[in-house]
């Protein structure tokens, strides 16, 4: 006998990316599968199917859908992020970090999210990478390696990585806004879509730039 999560039948309003609403998650699943029958190469819909499975408590099916989404589109940032979160939750920190770094690498070419939402995805990825970096005694990289950035064509991003966080910013574990400047750099020109008053990063004066201040805020024991 399967577990209760084998059958997706949760109540509530489940609104999908196309605006359709479904009382049961299983109805939403059927709707997305019908769309994929007509357009099986649509990585975005595969990602949305993965999200639905994740919401319905079926992480194995969610991971499979995310992986298929990435097989179709190397730059599917949301699938990298979602897979990273699933791996993070089960303690597979090295694999989780790899997916979060890939999300950063792909960000400059991803236009399926608003720029503000994309920045939030990347900031949460960076926050988790920061945690993994310190809890692995800095063995697991915080930012993408040179090998991982081979597909990046934005020189500004490449310069940033070469400088190894040579920026006057302070990043604090658990404070997503503190990661905004780094997230915006990886977004490349996509960051220009963020309203100017909400942007947090400006190209630094190289002569005055300083090493980033890393502060790992520890939780006080009660």
mmCIF file of N, CA and C in Angstrom, residues 16-18 20 22 25-42 45-46 48-49 52-53:
data_model
loop_
_atom_site.group_PDB
_atom_site.id
_atom_site.type_symbol
_atom_site.label_atom_id
_atom_site.label_comp_id
_atom_site.label_asym_id
_atom_site.label_seq_id
_atom_site.Cartn_x
_atom_site.Cartn_y
_atom_site.Cartn_z
ATOM 1 N N UNK A 16 -2.174 27.927 -11.323
ATOM 2 C CA UNK A 16 -0.978 27.610 -12.083
ATOM 3 C C UNK A 16 -0.477 28.823 -12.851
ATOM 4 N N UNK A 17 0.675 28.653 -13.495
ATOM 5 C CA UNK A 17 1.337 29.760 -14.186
ATOM 6 C C UNK A 17 0.465 30.399 -15.261
ATOM 7 N N UNK A 18 -0.466 29.614 -15.851
ATOM 8 C CA UNK A 18 -1.305 30.131 -16.936
ATOM 9 C C UNK A 18 -2.596 30.753 -16.438
ATOM 10 N N UNK A 20 -4.914 29.291 -14.640
ATOM 11 C CA UNK A 20 -5.959 28.301 -14.347
ATOM 12 C C UNK A 20 -5.909 27.911 -12.871
ATOM 13 N N UNK A 22 -7.284 25.128 -9.796
ATOM 14 C CA UNK A 22 -7.721 23.744 -9.640
ATOM 15 C C UNK A 22 -7.906 23.441 -8.152
ATOM 16 N N UNK A 25 -4.835 19.207 -6.373
ATOM 17 C CA UNK A 25 -3.531 19.218 -7.022
ATOM 18 C C UNK A 25 -3.498 18.209 -8.160
ATOM 19 N N UNK A 26 -4.225 17.114 -7.993
ATOM 20 C CA UNK A 26 -4.268 16.107 -9.051
ATOM 21 C C UNK A 26 -4.865 16.679 -10.335
ATOM 22 N N UNK A 27 -5.810 17.611 -10.190
ATOM 23 C CA UNK A 27 -6.380 18.252 -11.379
ATOM 24 C C UNK A 27 -5.346 19.134 -12.058
ATOM 25 N N UNK A 28 -4.558 19.800 -11.241
ATOM 26 C CA UNK A 28 -3.491 20.626 -11.801
ATOM 27 C C UNK A 28 -2.454 19.785 -12.514
ATOM 28 N N UNK A 29 -2.158 18.616 -11.934
ATOM 29 C CA UNK A 29 -1.213 17.688 -12.562
ATOM 30 C C UNK A 29 -1.732 17.260 -13.933
ATOM 31 N N UNK A 30 -3.000 16.893 -13.994
ATOM 32 C CA UNK A 30 -3.594 16.465 -15.263
ATOM 33 C C UNK A 30 -3.545 17.596 -16.288
ATOM 34 N N UNK A 31 -3.789 18.807 -15.832
ATOM 35 C CA UNK A 31 -3.764 19.977 -16.721
ATOM 36 C C UNK A 31 -2.370 20.180 -17.315
ATOM 37 N N UNK A 32 -1.350 20.098 -16.480
ATOM 38 C CA UNK A 32 0.020 20.312 -16.962
ATOM 39 C C UNK A 32 0.480 19.163 -17.860
ATOM 40 N N UNK A 33 0.121 17.944 -17.491
ATOM 41 C CA UNK A 33 0.499 16.797 -18.326
ATOM 42 C C UNK A 33 -0.152 16.888 -19.704
ATOM 43 N N UNK A 34 -1.367 17.407 -19.741
ATOM 44 C CA UNK A 34 -2.046 17.600 -21.020
ATOM 45 C C UNK A 34 -1.297 18.613 -21.877
ATOM 46 N N UNK A 35 -0.804 19.665 -21.237
ATOM 47 C CA UNK A 35 -0.025 20.668 -21.967
ATOM 48 C C UNK A 35 1.286 20.068 -22.482
ATOM 49 N N UNK A 36 1.895 19.202 -21.667
ATOM 50 C CA UNK A 36 3.166 18.602 -22.066
ATOM 51 C C UNK A 36 2.987 17.581 -23.190
ATOM 52 N N UNK A 37 1.815 16.995 -23.287
ATOM 53 C CA UNK A 37 1.552 16.101 -24.413
ATOM 54 C C UNK A 37 1.630 16.875 -25.731
ATOM 55 N N UNK A 38 1.185 18.127 -25.688
ATOM 56 C CA UNK A 38 1.197 18.963 -26.877
ATOM 57 C C UNK A 38 2.547 19.654 -27.080
ATOM 58 N N UNK A 39 3.258 19.873 -25.981
ATOM 59 C CA UNK A 39 4.530 20.598 -26.060
ATOM 60 C C UNK A 39 5.546 19.960 -25.112
ATOM 61 N N UNK A 40 6.014 18.754 -25.443
ATOM 62 C CA UNK A 40 6.884 18.000 -24.521
ATOM 63 C C UNK A 40 8.262 18.610 -24.307
ATOM 64 N N UNK A 41 8.668 19.558 -25.137
ATOM 65 C CA UNK A 41 10.001 20.147 -25.016
ATOM 66 C C UNK A 41 9.989 21.468 -24.243
ATOM 67 N N UNK A 42 8.876 21.783 -23.634
ATOM 68 C CA UNK A 42 8.759 23.047 -22.898
ATOM 69 C C UNK A 42 9.323 22.881 -21.487
ATOM 70 N N UNK A 45 7.207 24.408 -18.469
ATOM 71 C CA UNK A 45 6.065 23.636 -17.973
ATOM 72 C C UNK A 45 6.544 22.442 -17.149
ATOM 73 N N UNK A 46 7.651 21.818 -17.560
ATOM 74 C CA UNK A 46 8.219 20.739 -16.748
ATOM 75 C C UNK A 46 8.606 21.245 -15.366
ATOM 76 N N UNK A 48 7.149 23.748 -13.795
ATOM 77 C CA UNK A 48 5.898 23.974 -13.063
ATOM 78 C C UNK A 48 5.297 22.658 -12.577
ATOM 79 N N UNK A 49 5.466 21.600 -13.367
ATOM 80 C CA UNK A 49 5.002 20.285 -12.927
ATOM 81 C C UNK A 49 5.791 19.832 -11.707
ATOM 82 N N UNK A 52 4.535 21.527 -8.680
ATOM 83 C CA UNK A 52 3.264 20.958 -8.236
ATOM 84 C C UNK A 52 3.490 19.659 -7.464
ATOM 85 N N UNK A 53 4.390 18.809 -7.975
ATOM 86 C CA UNK A 53 4.711 17.572 -7.266
ATOM 87 C C UNK A 53 5.322 17.876 -5.896
#
